[in-house]
């Protein structure tokens, strides 16, 4: 993805006052750690204490600049740090003890790595002399997380702590953002040392390229103005680079259609006439087809993920590729680039704008009239939509659509993974960046509630809705207790269809409706589809109330707006709404796994007819 163009996501290590280094202080390693976190600008840490990290918790109690949020599970701490980072653009911080505390962070670290989220995970480790002895609560978390971190550190000397923390925040927030692990031995936290700031950072091998090559920019501009069927394919890197204004300028300058990925939603306004939707397995027909029929794809901070390309060898067969990314490893990884551009998305876009203006001044301007005629026909023929259930029950799509329409201005939405995630991507309008948080690459169930908690902690003045499924909700809902006790009043919509909905959809379509272990509301034997009579296990309203939340159940479409407005009006505690929705609703459009995007289905048994004349 892309580097932050207006400095990094987080303030960089700096002198504290007057441009002079602070005087040397005599402290413990633990005090040095907390002082270092204060100096890099960390204001919120999500974590749970335990033996190896306990020395750090004592000086943390005295800090007036770092707020600690005591979570109920380390996975919640990690996802909260991610939600904080995605909502604020700053580095998220989580902390855990050694062994199982550290290994419980593995999933959120992997999640942050896949989605290029700046995060620093600090873990305690057993004393340095005990490392490698299978000591109590020892785990090689540096080794475990090496494939899923941007970098990681094992600290065994107290004097190294300020330098390592400064480097960790710098690495996490620059270049392609990502998670950095700092594992600190207990004796390093306990040892006496000195503290001074700023430390000397020495990262000789770390030099992210931010300025794109001028020749490649000129080539991209020439292709854009010469193309007949271009598409701007925009990923999450444009949001991370804070390059959304430059993107809008380029789109309006060229008149090219824009498609934003699941991670890129909000990078370009959904409501803009040039926006043709989200591409991918469950993307809009127009977006998927635009990429397939394009003669030029300009990929910006996107990585040609398999969920976007479908069967790779049949993806966009007519298109030349301009691929701009901060990470050179992404360029050419899945699809060869005709014009590779390594650089920060903001700088790339600004330079392409200037180069296109120069092409226009020389009389070279793309004519996309026929292209837009096709695009508009597809958009009108195959719009996103849904059917209301025939039995009068709640439509999950309508629930999510109304939550989006009734939400206050600037609301942040966090989604779990599955059907509700796709419906939230489709039926809520995202016109601003950092208003849509989800686990795109890893697809982590249990992401929504703690990510929403982290987002609300980071942007407390904005409303935060978690759109969750009943399956996802049962993985991390204990963080509602954290929210209630720490004055973090998020709102949670449980899209409750009594099943693992997306898996059930696949069983309906590809496994002859054999619902093996996807029914959540019943015990053994539930595969027959029989519902348990009268009882709800669990009863989400009672469960949420027990955790200090205001809880509501909604089953009748006539009550929908009233219930959502009640939820929006309560801001002194978390609110949970259990929406009982129809269990057979499906996500459409859909490209079946392993098939070509040309085989997209607009709805069940509905294959779009594009004719053959667009292929020339």
Coordinates of C-alpha atoms in Angstrom, one line a residue:
X1 CA 0.0 0.0 0.0
X2 CA 1.1 3.6 0.3
X3 CA 3.1 5.8 2.6
X4 CA 1.6 8.5 4.6
X5 CA 2.3 11.7 2.6
X6 CA 1.7 14.3 5.2
X7 CA 4.3 12.9 7.6
X8 CA 3.7 9.5 9.1
X9 CA 0.6 8.3 10.7
X10 CA 2.1 9.3 14.1
X11 CA 4.3 12.0 15.3
X12 CA 7.9 11.0 14.8
X13 CA 10.5 10.9 17.7
X14 CA 11.3 14.5 18.5
X15 CA 13.0 16.7 21.2
X16 CA 10.5 17.6 23.9
X17 CA 11.1 21.4 24.0
X18 CA 13.0 24.1 22.3
X19 CA 14.7 21.8 19.9
X20 CA 17.0 20.5 22.6
X21 CA 17.2 16.9 23.8
X22 CA 15.8 16.3 27.3
X23 CA 18.1 15.8 30.2
X24 CA 19.1 12.3 31.1
X25 CA 16.7 10.6 33.6
X26 CA 17.6 7.7 35.8
X27 CA 14.7 5.2 35.5
X28 CA 13.8 1.5 35.3
X29 CA 13.3 -0.1 31.9
X30 CA 9.6 -0.1 32.5
X31 CA 9.6 3.6 33.2
X32 CA 11.7 4.1 30.1
X33 CA 9.0 2.2 28.1
X34 CA 6.1 4.4 29.3
X35 CA 8.2 7.6 28.8
X36 CA 9.0 6.4 25.3
X37 CA 5.3 5.8 24.5
X38 CA 4.5 9.3 25.7
X39 CA 7.2 10.8 23.5
X40 CA 6.1 9.1 20.3
X41 CA 2.6 10.4 20.9
X42 CA 0.8 7.2 22.0
X43 CA -2.3 8.3 23.9
X44 CA -4.2 5.0 24.2
X45 CA -3.0 1.5 24.8
X46 CA -5.3 -1.5 24.8
X47 CA -4.1 -4.5 26.9
X48 CA -4.2 -6.9 29.8
X49 CA -1.4 -7.2 32.5
X50 CA 0.3 -10.5 33.3
X51 CA 3.5 -11.7 35.0
X52 CA 6.2 -10.8 32.3
X53 CA 4.7 -7.4 31.4
X54 CA 3.7 -6.5 35.0
X55 CA 6.7 -4.2 35.6
X56 CA 5.4 -1.9 32.8
X57 CA 2.0 -1.6 34.4
X58 CA 3.3 0.1 37.5
X59 CA 4.6 3.3 35.9
X60 CA 1.7 3.2 33.4
X61 CA -0.5 3.9 36.5
X62 CA 1.3 7.2 36.9
X63 CA 1.2 8.4 33.3
X64 CA -1.1 11.3 32.6
X65 CA -0.5 11.1 28.8
X66 CA -1.2 7.4 28.1
X67 CA -4.7 6.0 28.7
X68 CA -4.8 2.3 29.2
X69 CA -8.0 0.4 28.3
X70 CA -8.2 -2.9 30.2
X71 CA -9.8 -5.4 27.7
X72 CA -11.3 -8.8 28.4
X73 CA -9.2 -10.8 25.8
X74 CA -5.9 -10.0 24.1
X75 CA -7.5 -10.5 20.7
X76 CA -9.8 -7.6 21.6
X77 CA -6.8 -5.5 22.4
X78 CA -5.3 -6.2 19.0
X79 CA -8.4 -5.5 17.0
X80 CA -9.1 -2.4 19.1
X81 CA -5.6 -1.1 18.2
X82 CA -6.4 -1.7 14.6
X83 CA -9.8 0.1 14.8
X84 CA -8.1 3.0 16.5
X85 CA -5.4 3.2 13.8
X86 CA -7.9 2.9 10.9
X87 CA -10.2 5.6 12.3
X88 CA -7.5 8.1 13.3
X89 CA -4.7 7.4 10.9
X90 CA -2.3 7.1 13.8
X91 CA -0.4 4.1 15.2
X92 CA -2.6 1.7 17.3
X93 CA -1.0 0.2 20.4
X94 CA -1.7 -3.0 22.2
X95 CA 0.0 -4.7 25.1
X96 CA 0.0 -8.2 26.5
X97 CA 2.1 -10.5 28.6
X98 CA 4.2 -13.5 27.5
X99 CA 3.1 -16.9 26.3
X100 CA -0.7 -17.1 25.9
X101 CA -1.1 -13.4 26.2
X102 CA 1.2 -12.8 23.3
X103 CA -0.1 -15.7 21.2
X104 CA -3.7 -14.3 21.6
X105 CA -2.4 -11.2 19.7
X106 CA -1.4 -13.4 16.6
X107 CA -4.7 -13.1 14.9
X108 CA -5.0 -9.3 15.1
X109 CA -1.4 -8.9 14.1
X110 CA -2.0 -11.1 11.0
X111 CA -5.1 -9.1 10.3
X112 CA -3.2 -5.8 10.5
X113 CA -0.5 -7.2 8.3
X114 CA -2.9 -8.2 5.6
X115 CA -4.6 -4.8 5.6
X116 CA -1.5 -2.6 6.0
X117 CA -2.6 -1.1 9.4
X118 CA 0.0 0.7 11.5
X119 CA 0.1 -1.0 14.8
X120 CA 2.7 -1.6 17.6
X121 CA 2.2 -4.7 19.7
X122 CA 4.2 -4.7 23.0
X123 CA 4.6 -8.0 24.7
X124 CA 6.4 -9.0 27.9
X125 CA 8.8 -11.9 27.7
X126 CA 10.3 -14.2 30.3
X127 CA 13.7 -13.1 31.8
X128 CA 16.5 -13.1 29.3
X129 CA 18.4 -15.9 30.9
X130 CA 15.2 -18.1 30.8
X131 CA 14.5 -17.5 27.1
X132 CA 14.8 -20.9 25.3
X133 CA 14.3 -23.0 28.4
X134 CA 10.5 -23.6 28.0
X135 CA 10.0 -21.4 31.1
X136 CA 6.5 -20.8 32.5
X137 CA 4.5 -18.8 30.0
X138 CA 7.3 -18.7 27.5
X139 CA 6.5 -18.5 23.8
X140 CA 8.8 -17.4 21.0
X141 CA 6.5 -14.7 19.9
X142 CA 9.2 -13.1 17.7
X143 CA 9.6 -16.3 15.8
X144 CA 5.8 -16.9 15.7
X145 CA 5.0 -13.5 14.3
X146 CA 8.0 -13.0 11.9
X147 CA 5.9 -13.8 8.8
X148 CA 3.0 -11.5 9.8
X149 CA 4.8 -8.4 11.0
X150 CA 6.5 -5.7 9.1
X151 CA 9.4 -6.0 11.6
X152 CA 9.8 -7.2 15.1
X153 CA 12.3 -6.7 18.0
X154 CA 13.4 -8.8 21.0
X155 CA 14.7 -6.4 23.7
X156 CA 16.9 -7.8 26.4
X157 CA 18.7 -4.6 27.5
X158 CA 16.9 -1.8 29.2
X159 CA 19.0 0.9 27.5
X160 CA 17.6 -0.2 24.1
X161 CA 14.0 0.4 24.9
X162 CA 13.7 4.1 23.8
X163 CA 15.5 3.5 20.5
X164 CA 13.4 0.4 19.7
X165 CA 10.1 2.1 20.5
X166 CA 11.0 5.0 18.3
X167 CA 12.0 2.7 15.5
X168 CA 8.9 0.6 15.9
X169 CA 6.6 3.5 15.5
X170 CA 8.6 4.9 12.6
X171 CA 8.5 1.5 10.8
X172 CA 4.8 0.9 11.5
X173 CA 3.7 4.3 10.2
X174 CA 5.9 4.9 7.1
X175 CA 6.3 3.2 3.8
X176 CA 3.6 0.5 3.5
X177 CA 2.1 0.7 7.0
X178 CA 2.0 -2.5 9.1
X179 CA 2.3 -4.1 12.5
X180 CA 5.5 -4.1 14.5
X181 CA 6.1 -6.4 17.5
X182 CA 8.3 -5.3 20.4
X183 CA 9.0 -8.2 22.8
X184 CA 10.7 -7.1 26.0
X185 CA 12.3 -9.4 28.5
X186 CA 11.1 -9.0 32.1
X187 CA 14.6 -8.3 33.5
X188 CA 15.0 -5.5 30.9
X189 CA 11.9 -3.9 32.3
X190 CA 13.1 -4.3 35.9
X191 CA 16.7 -3.1 35.3
X192 CA 18.0 0.4 36.1
X193 CA 18.8 2.5 33.1
X194 CA 18.9 6.1 31.8
X195 CA 16.3 7.8 29.6
X196 CA 16.9 10.6 27.2
X197 CA 14.9 11.7 24.1
X198 CA 15.1 11.6 21.2
X199 CA 17.1 8.5 20.7
X200 CA 19.4 8.0 17.7
X201 CA 17.6 5.9 15.1
X202 CA 19.7 3.7 12.9
X203 CA 17.7 1.9 10.2
X204 CA 20.2 1.7 7.3
X205 CA 18.2 -0.8 5.3
X206 CA 14.9 1.0 5.6
X207 CA 14.4 3.6 2.9
X208 CA 10.9 3.6 1.5
X209 CA 10.7 5.2 -1.9
X210 CA 8.0 7.9 -1.9
X211 CA 8.8 10.0 -5.0
X212 CA 7.7 8.3 -8.2
X213 CA 9.9 8.1 -11.3
X214 CA 9.1 11.0 -13.7
X215 CA 9.4 8.8 -16.8
X216 CA 6.9 6.3 -15.5
X217 CA 4.5 9.1 -14.6
X218 CA 4.7 10.5 -18.2
X219 CA 4.0 7.0 -19.6
X220 CA 1.0 6.6 -17.4
X221 CA -0.4 9.9 -18.5
X222 CA 0.0 9.0 -22.2
X223 CA -1.8 5.7 -21.7
X224 CA -4.7 7.4 -19.8
X225 CA -5.2 10.0 -22.6
X226 CA -4.9 7.3 -25.3
X227 CA -7.2 4.8 -23.8
X228 CA -10.8 4.3 -24.8
X229 CA -11.9 2.2 -21.8
X230 CA -9.8 3.1 -18.8
X231 CA -10.7 2.3 -15.1
X232 CA -9.1 3.8 -12.0
X233 CA -8.8 0.7 -9.7
X234 CA -8.4 2.2 -6.2
X235 CA -7.4 0.3 -3.0
X236 CA -6.9 1.1 0.6
X237 CA -3.4 2.5 0.0
X238 CA -5.0 5.7 -1.3
X239 CA -6.8 6.2 2.1
X240 CA -3.6 5.4 4.0
X241 CA -1.7 8.0 2.0
X242 CA -4.4 10.6 2.6
X243 CA -4.6 11.0 -1.2
X244 CA -8.3 11.1 -1.6
X245 CA -8.4 14.8 -2.7
X246 CA -5.8 14.1 -5.4
X247 CA -7.7 11.1 -6.5
X248 CA -10.9 13.2 -7.0
X249 CA -8.9 15.7 -9.0
X250 CA -7.5 13.0 -11.3
X251 CA -10.9 11.3 -11.8
X252 CA -12.7 14.6 -12.6
X253 CA -9.8 15.7 -14.9
X254 CA -9.9 12.6 -17.0
X255 CA -13.6 11.6 -16.6
X256 CA -12.5 7.9 -16.1
X257 CA -14.7 5.6 -14.1
X258 CA -13.5 4.8 -10.5
X259 CA -13.9 1.5 -8.7
X260 CA -13.0 1.2 -5.0
X261 CA -12.1 -2.1 -3.4
X262 CA -13.5 -3.3 -0.1
X263 CA -10.5 -1.7 1.7
X264 CA -10.8 1.4 -0.5
X265 CA -14.4 2.3 0.2
X266 CA -14.6 6.0 1.0
X267 CA -11.4 6.8 -0.9
X268 CA -13.8 8.2 -3.6
X269 CA -17.3 9.3 -2.8
X270 CA -19.9 6.5 -3.5
X271 CA -22.3 9.2 -4.5
X272 CA -20.0 10.6 -7.2
X273 CA -21.3 10.1 -10.8
X274 CA -17.9 8.6 -11.8
X275 CA -18.0 5.9 -9.2
X276 CA -19.1 2.6 -10.6
X277 CA -19.0 0.6 -7.4
X278 CA -16.9 -2.0 -5.6
X279 CA -15.2 -4.8 -7.6
X280 CA -14.7 -8.4 -6.6
X281 CA -16.4 -11.7 -5.7
X282 CA -19.4 -9.8 -4.4
X283 CA -18.8 -6.6 -6.3
X284 CA -21.2 -4.5 -8.3
X285 CA -21.8 -5.9 -11.8
X286 CA -20.7 -2.6 -13.4
X287 CA -17.4 -2.5 -11.4
X288 CA -16.6 -6.1 -12.1
X289 CA -17.5 -5.8 -15.8
X290 CA -15.7 -2.5 -16.2
X291 CA -12.4 -4.1 -15.2
X292 CA -13.1 -7.1 -17.5
X293 CA -13.8 -4.9 -20.5
X294 CA -11.2 -2.2 -19.8
X295 CA -8.3 -1.5 -22.2
X296 CA -6.4 0.3 -19.3
X297 CA -6.4 -0.3 -15.6
X298 CA -4.7 2.3 -13.4
X299 CA -4.2 0.5 -10.1
X300 CA -3.6 2.8 -7.1
X301 CA -2.7 1.4 -3.7
X302 CA -4.3 -1.9 -4.6
X303 CA -2.8 -5.4 -5.0
X304 CA -4.8 -7.4 -7.5
X305 CA -6.2 -9.6 -4.7
X306 CA -7.8 -12.9 -5.7
X307 CA -11.2 -11.7 -4.5
X308 CA -11.0 -8.9 -7.0
X309 CA -9.5 -10.7 -10.0
X310 CA -11.3 -14.0 -9.7
X311 CA -9.6 -16.6 -11.9
X312 CA -6.4 -14.7 -12.6
X313 CA -5.6 -15.8 -16.1
X314 CA -9.0 -14.6 -17.4
X315 CA -8.9 -11.2 -15.5
X316 CA -9.1 -8.1 -17.6
X317 CA -7.8 -9.7 -20.8
X318 CA -7.8 -6.5 -22.9
X319 CA -6.2 -4.2 -20.3
X320 CA -2.8 -2.6 -20.1
X321 CA -1.8 -2.1 -16.5
X322 CA -0.4 0.9 -14.7
X323 CA 0.3 -0.2 -11.2
X324 CA 1.3 2.4 -8.5
X325 CA 2.2 1.2 -5.0
X326 CA 4.5 2.1 -2.2
X327 CA 5.5 -1.6 -1.8
X328 CA 7.6 -2.7 -4.8
X329 CA 6.9 -6.3 -3.9
X330 CA 3.3 -5.9 -4.9
X331 CA 4.0 -4.7 -8.4
X332 CA 3.9 -7.6 -10.8
X333 CA 3.2 -10.1 -8.0
X334 CA -0.2 -11.2 -9.4
X335 CA -0.5 -9.3 -12.7
X336 CA 2.4 -8.0 -14.8
X337 CA 2.5 -4.2 -15.0
X338 CA 3.1 -2.3 -18.3
X339 CA 4.0 0.8 -16.3
X340 CA 5.2 0.0 -12.8
X341 CA 5.3 3.1 -10.4
X342 CA 6.8 2.8 -7.0
X343 CA 5.9 5.7 -4.7
X344 CA 3.5 7.2 -2.3
X345 CA 0.0 7.4 -3.6
X346 CA -0.4 11.1 -2.9
X347 CA 2.8 12.0 -4.7
X348 CA 1.9 9.6 -7.6
X349 CA -1.6 11.1 -8.0
X350 CA -0.3 14.7 -7.9
X351 CA 2.3 14.0 -10.5
X352 CA -0.1 12.1 -12.8
X353 CA -2.5 15.0 -12.6
X354 CA 0.2 17.4 -13.8
X355 CA 1.3 15.0 -16.5
X356 CA -2.3 14.5 -17.8
X357 CA -2.8 18.3 -17.8
X358 CA 0.3 18.6 -19.9
X359 CA -1.1 15.9 -22.3
X360 CA -4.4 17.9 -22.5
X361 CA -2.5 21.1 -23.2
X362 CA -0.8 19.3 -26.2
X363 CA -4.2 18.2 -27.5
X364 CA -4.2 14.7 -26.3
X365 CA -7.5 14.0 -24.5
X366 CA -9.2 10.7 -24.0
X367 CA -12.6 10.2 -25.5
X368 CA -14.6 7.9 -23.2
X369 CA -18.1 8.6 -24.6
X370 CA -18.8 5.1 -25.9
X371 CA -17.3 3.7 -22.7
X372 CA -19.7 5.6 -20.5
X373 CA -22.6 4.6 -22.7
X374 CA -21.8 1.0 -21.9
X375 CA -21.1 1.7 -18.2
X376 CA -24.3 3.6 -17.7
X377 CA -26.3 0.8 -19.5
X378 CA -24.9 -1.8 -17.1
X379 CA -25.4 0.5 -14.1
X380 CA -29.1 0.9 -15.1
X381 CA -29.7 -2.7 -16.0
X382 CA -27.9 -4.3 -13.0
X383 CA -28.2 -2.0 -10.0
X384 CA -27.5 -3.3 -6.5
X385 CA -30.8 -4.3 -4.9
X386 CA -32.6 -6.9 -2.8
X387 CA -35.9 -8.6 -2.4
X388 CA -38.1 -8.2 0.7
X389 CA -38.8 -11.6 2.4
X390 CA -42.2 -13.0 1.4
X391 CA -43.1 -13.9 5.0
X392 CA -43.0 -10.3 6.3
X393 CA -39.8 -10.8 8.3
X394 CA -36.9 -8.3 8.4
X395 CA -34.6 -8.1 5.4
X396 CA -31.0 -7.9 6.5
X397 CA -30.1 -5.6 3.6
X398 CA -32.9 -3.2 4.6
X399 CA -31.8 -3.2 8.2
X400 CA -28.2 -2.2 7.2
X401 CA -29.4 0.3 4.6
X402 CA -31.6 2.1 7.2
X403 CA -28.8 2.1 9.8
X404 CA -26.7 3.9 7.2
X405 CA -29.4 6.4 6.2
X406 CA -30.3 7.3 9.8
X407 CA -26.8 7.5 11.2
X408 CA -25.4 10.9 12.2
X409 CA -23.1 12.7 9.9
X410 CA -19.5 11.3 10.1
X411 CA -20.5 8.0 11.6
X412 CA -17.8 5.3 11.5
X413 CA -18.9 1.8 10.5
X414 CA -17.0 -1.4 11.5
X415 CA -18.1 -4.7 10.1
X416 CA -17.5 -8.3 11.0
X417 CA -16.9 -10.9 8.2
X418 CA -19.5 -12.6 6.0
X419 CA -22.8 -11.7 4.5
X420 CA -23.4 -8.7 6.8
X421 CA -20.0 -7.3 5.8
X422 CA -20.9 -7.4 2.1
X423 CA -24.3 -5.9 2.6
X424 CA -22.7 -3.1 4.7
X425 CA -20.2 -2.5 1.9
X426 CA -23.1 -2.3 -0.7
X427 CA -25.9 -0.6 1.1
X428 CA -24.2 2.1 3.2
X429 CA -22.9 5.1 1.3
X430 CA -19.3 5.9 2.1
X431 CA -18.4 9.4 0.9
X432 CA -15.4 10.1 3.2
X433 CA -12.3 8.1 4.0
X434 CA -11.8 6.3 7.4
X435 CA -15.6 5.8 7.8
X436 CA -15.5 2.1 6.9
X437 CA -13.4 -0.4 8.9
X438 CA -13.3 -4.1 8.2
X439 CA -11.1 -7.1 8.1
X440 CA -10.5 -7.3 4.3
X441 CA -7.4 -9.5 3.8
X442 CA -7.6 -11.9 6.7
X443 CA -11.4 -12.0 6.9
X444 CA -11.4 -12.2 10.7
X445 CA -14.6 -13.1 12.5
X446 CA -14.8 -11.3 15.8
X447 CA -13.2 -8.1 14.4
X448 CA -16.2 -5.7 14.5
X449 CA -16.9 -5.1 18.2
X450 CA -13.3 -4.6 19.4
X451 CA -12.5 -2.6 16.2
X452 CA -15.5 -0.3 16.9
X453 CA -14.3 0.0 20.5
X454 CA -10.9 1.2 19.3
X455 CA -12.3 3.5 16.7
X456 CA -14.6 5.2 19.3
X457 CA -11.7 5.5 21.7
X458 CA -9.8 7.3 18.9
X459 CA -12.6 9.5 17.6
X460 CA -14.9 9.9 20.7
X461 CA -16.9 12.7 19.1
X462 CA -18.2 10.6 16.3
X463 CA -20.9 7.9 16.3
X464 CA -19.5 4.3 15.8
X465 CA -21.7 1.5 14.6
X466 CA -20.5 -2.1 14.5
X467 CA -22.4 -4.1 11.9
X468 CA -22.0 -7.7 13.1
X469 CA -23.3 -11.2 12.5
X470 CA -24.5 -13.5 15.2
X471 CA -21.6 -15.8 14.5
X472 CA -19.0 -13.1 14.6
X473 CA -20.6 -11.4 17.7
X474 CA -20.2 -14.6 19.7
X475 CA -16.4 -14.5 19.3
X476 CA -15.5 -11.2 20.9
X477 CA -18.7 -9.7 22.5
X478 CA -17.0 -9.7 25.9
X479 CA -15.4 -6.4 24.9
X480 CA -18.8 -4.8 25.4
X481 CA -18.0 -5.0 29.1
X482 CA -14.8 -3.1 28.4
X483 CA -16.9 -0.5 26.5
X484 CA -19.4 -0.1 29.3
X485 CA -16.7 0.3 32.0
X486 CA -14.6 2.7 30.0
X487 CA -17.2 5.0 28.7
X488 CA -16.9 3.9 25.1
X489 CA -20.5 4.0 23.9
X490 CA -20.5 2.1 20.6
X491 CA -23.6 0.8 18.9
X492 CA -23.8 -2.8 17.7
X493 CA -26.3 -4.2 15.1
X494 CA -26.4 -8.0 15.3
X495 CA -27.7 -9.2 12.0
X496 CA -29.1 -12.4 13.5
X497 CA -30.1 -15.0 11.0
X498 CA -29.4 -17.9 13.4
X499 CA -26.6 -19.2 11.1
X500 CA -23.1 -18.7 9.9
X501 CA -24.7 -16.9 7.0
X502 CA -22.0 -16.8 4.3
X503 CA -21.0 -20.4 4.8
X504 CA -24.7 -21.3 4.7
X505 CA -25.1 -19.5 1.4
X506 CA -22.3 -21.6 0.0
X507 CA -24.0 -24.7 1.3
X508 CA -27.2 -23.6 -0.4
X509 CA -25.5 -23.0 -3.7
X510 CA -22.8 -25.6 -3.9
X511 CA -23.6 -28.4 -1.3
X512 CA -27.2 -29.3 -2.1
X513 CA -28.6 -27.4 0.9
X514 CA -26.8 -29.7 3.4
X515 CA -26.4 -27.3 6.3
X516 CA -23.6 -29.1 8.2
X517 CA -22.7 -27.2 11.3
X518 CA -23.8 -23.7 10.2
X519 CA -27.0 -23.4 12.3
X520 CA -26.2 -21.4 15.5
X521 CA -29.6 -21.3 17.3
X522 CA -29.9 -25.0 18.0
X523 CA -27.9 -27.9 19.3
X524 CA -27.0 -31.2 17.7
X525 CA -29.4 -32.3 15.0
X526 CA -29.9 -28.7 13.9
X527 CA -28.5 -29.5 10.4
X528 CA -32.1 -30.4 9.5
X529 CA -32.9 -26.8 9.8
X530 CA -35.4 -27.2 12.6
X531 CA -35.5 -24.2 14.9
X532 CA -35.5 -24.6 18.7
X533 CA -38.9 -23.7 20.0
X534 CA -39.2 -20.4 21.9
X535 CA -35.8 -20.2 23.4
X536 CA -32.9 -18.1 22.2
X537 CA -29.4 -19.5 23.0
X538 CA -27.9 -17.2 23.7
X539 CA -30.4 -14.4 24.3
X540 CA -28.4 -11.5 23.0
X541 CA -30.6 -8.9 24.7
X542 CA -30.1 -10.5 28.2
X543 CA -26.4 -11.1 27.4
X544 CA -25.8 -7.5 26.4
X545 CA -27.7 -6.1 29.4
X546 CA -25.6 -8.3 31.7
X547 CA -22.5 -6.5 30.2
X548 CA -23.8 -3.1 30.9
X549 CA -25.4 -2.2 27.6
X550 CA -28.8 -0.9 26.5
X551 CA -30.3 -3.8 24.5
X552 CA -33.2 -3.9 22.1
X553 CA -34.7 -6.7 19.9
X554 CA -36.2 -5.9 16.5
X555 CA -38.2 -8.4 14.5
X556 CA -40.9 -6.4 12.8
X557 CA -40.1 -4.2 9.8
X558 CA -42.6 -1.7 11.1
X559 CA -40.4 -1.1 14.1
X560 CA -37.1 -0.7 12.2
X561 CA -36.7 3.1 12.1
X562 CA -38.0 3.6 15.6
X563 CA -35.5 1.1 17.0
X564 CA -32.5 2.6 15.1
X565 CA -33.5 6.1 16.2
X566 CA -33.7 4.9 19.8
X567 CA -30.2 3.4 19.4
X568 CA -28.8 6.6 17.9
X569 CA -30.3 8.7 20.8
X570 CA -28.5 6.8 23.6
X571 CA -24.9 7.9 24.0
X572 CA -24.1 7.3 27.7
X573 CA -23.5 3.5 27.3
X574 CA -23.1 0.9 24.6
X575 CA -26.2 -0.1 22.7
X576 CA -26.9 -3.5 21.1
X577 CA -29.8 -4.2 18.8
X578 CA -30.6 -7.8 18.0
X579 CA -32.2 -7.7 14.5
X580 CA -33.9 -11.0 13.8
X581 CA -33.6 -11.3 10.0
X582 CA -34.6 -13.8 7.3
X583 CA -32.2 -16.7 7.3
X584 CA -32.2 -17.3 3.5
X585 CA -31.2 -13.9 2.3
X586 CA -28.1 -14.1 0.1
X587 CA -25.3 -11.8 -1.1
X588 CA -25.6 -10.9 -4.8
X589 CA -23.8 -10.2 -7.1
X590 CA -21.5 -13.2 -6.8
X591 CA -18.5 -14.7 -8.7
X592 CA -18.1 -18.3 -7.5
X593 CA -14.7 -19.1 -6.1
X594 CA -12.2 -20.2 -8.7
X595 CA -14.3 -19.0 -11.7
X596 CA -13.7 -16.1 -14.1
X597 CA -15.2 -12.7 -13.4
X598 CA -16.9 -13.1 -16.8
X599 CA -19.2 -15.6 -15.0
X600 CA -20.6 -13.1 -12.5
X601 CA -24.2 -13.7 -11.4
X602 CA -26.3 -10.6 -10.8
X603 CA -28.7 -12.6 -8.7
X604 CA -29.5 -16.3 -8.3
X605 CA -29.8 -17.8 -11.8
X606 CA -29.4 -14.4 -13.4
X607 CA -26.3 -14.1 -15.6
X608 CA -25.9 -10.6 -17.0
X609 CA -26.0 -10.3 -20.8
X610 CA -23.4 -7.9 -22.1
X611 CA -23.6 -8.8 -25.8
X612 CA -20.5 -9.2 -27.8
X613 CA -20.0 -5.8 -29.2
X614 CA -18.1 -4.5 -26.1
X615 CA -15.2 -6.9 -26.7
X616 CA -13.7 -5.1 -29.6

